[in-house]
Structure formats: C-alpha cells, structure tokens
Short mmCIF file of C-alpha atoms in Angstrom, two decimals:
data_model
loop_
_atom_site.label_atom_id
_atom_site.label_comp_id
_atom_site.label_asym_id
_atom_site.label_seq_id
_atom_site.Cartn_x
_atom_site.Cartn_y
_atom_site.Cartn_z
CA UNK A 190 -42.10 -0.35 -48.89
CA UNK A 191 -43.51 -3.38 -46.90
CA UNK A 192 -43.73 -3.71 -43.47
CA UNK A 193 -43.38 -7.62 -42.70
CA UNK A 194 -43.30 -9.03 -39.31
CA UNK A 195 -42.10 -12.30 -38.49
CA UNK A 196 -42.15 -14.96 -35.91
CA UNK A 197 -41.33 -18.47 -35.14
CA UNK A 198 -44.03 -19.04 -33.54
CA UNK A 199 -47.97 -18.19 -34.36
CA UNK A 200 -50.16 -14.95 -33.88
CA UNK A 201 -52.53 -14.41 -32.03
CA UNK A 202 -56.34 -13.60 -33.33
CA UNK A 203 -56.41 -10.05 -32.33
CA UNK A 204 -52.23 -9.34 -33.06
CA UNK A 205 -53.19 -10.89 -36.49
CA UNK A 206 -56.45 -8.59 -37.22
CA UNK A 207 -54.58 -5.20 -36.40
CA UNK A 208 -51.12 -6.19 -38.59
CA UNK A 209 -54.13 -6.95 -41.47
CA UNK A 210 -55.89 -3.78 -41.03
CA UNK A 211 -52.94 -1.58 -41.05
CA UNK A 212 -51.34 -3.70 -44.30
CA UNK A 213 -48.52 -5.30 -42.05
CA UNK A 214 -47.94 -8.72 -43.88
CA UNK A 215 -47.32 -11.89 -41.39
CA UNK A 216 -45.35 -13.92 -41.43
CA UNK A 217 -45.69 -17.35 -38.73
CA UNK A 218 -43.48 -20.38 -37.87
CA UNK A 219 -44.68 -22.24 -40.76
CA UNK A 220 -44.57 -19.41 -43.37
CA UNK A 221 -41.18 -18.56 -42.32
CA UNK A 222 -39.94 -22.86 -42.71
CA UNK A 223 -41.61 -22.66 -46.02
CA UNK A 224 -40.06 -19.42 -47.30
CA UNK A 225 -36.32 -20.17 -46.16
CA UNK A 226 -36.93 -23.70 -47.74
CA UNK A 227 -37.91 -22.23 -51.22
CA UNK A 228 -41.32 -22.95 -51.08
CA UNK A 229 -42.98 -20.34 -51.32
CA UNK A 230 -41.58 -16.56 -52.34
CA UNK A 231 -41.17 -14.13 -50.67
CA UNK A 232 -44.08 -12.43 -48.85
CA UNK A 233 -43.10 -8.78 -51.17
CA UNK A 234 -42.91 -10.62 -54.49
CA UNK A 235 -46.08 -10.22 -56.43
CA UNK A 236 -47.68 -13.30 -56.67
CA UNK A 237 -47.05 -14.61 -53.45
CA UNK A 238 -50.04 -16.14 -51.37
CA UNK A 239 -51.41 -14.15 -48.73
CA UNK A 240 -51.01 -15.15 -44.88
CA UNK A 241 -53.75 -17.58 -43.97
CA UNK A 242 -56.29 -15.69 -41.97
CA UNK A 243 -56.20 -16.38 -37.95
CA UNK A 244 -58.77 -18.61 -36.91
CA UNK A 245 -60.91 -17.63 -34.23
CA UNK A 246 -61.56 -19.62 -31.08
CA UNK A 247 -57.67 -21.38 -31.30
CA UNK A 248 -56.64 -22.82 -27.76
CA UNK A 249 -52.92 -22.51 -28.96
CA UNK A 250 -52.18 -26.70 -28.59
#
C-alpha cells in the first residue's frame, strides 16, 4: 500500500516535511503534468524518481 497525495498546485515546506516523515509520497502540479503526460511513471512503480525535496525560504511567486 502507498499513500500518495496529490495536488495541482505546490506544498508547502512544513506540509511537505510531515507527508516525508510519515512515507506519504507527493505528488505537485508539475509531477502530476509530467505523470499524466507519460513522462515520468508512476510515483508506486519501482524506479520512479522521488519528489524533489521542498525548498526552504520559497515566497510562493
């Protein structure tokens, strides 16, 4: 079992740290275009890349 959350939009720093330490695999705007365009597989498959980690100090623009 996964658990995957998913959004069109971004995380924020903190939302992003707890879903990492509890396993919870994220999924953001861009993630999400890149998976439903085939770019990338899906974020259960082995091999698939990792969510980049939330940077720190982001003004959301």
């Amino acid at each position: 079992d996964v658990a995957v959350l998913v959004t069109t939009s971004s995380f924020t720093a903190p939302a992003a740290a707890y879903a990492d330490t509890c396993g919870i695999v994220r999924i953001d705007g861009e993630a999400l275009a890149a998976w439903t365009e085939e770019e990338t597989l899906p974020p259960w498959e082995p091999g698939a890349s990792a969510p980049a980690p939330a940077q720190r100090g982001s003004t959301g623009t």
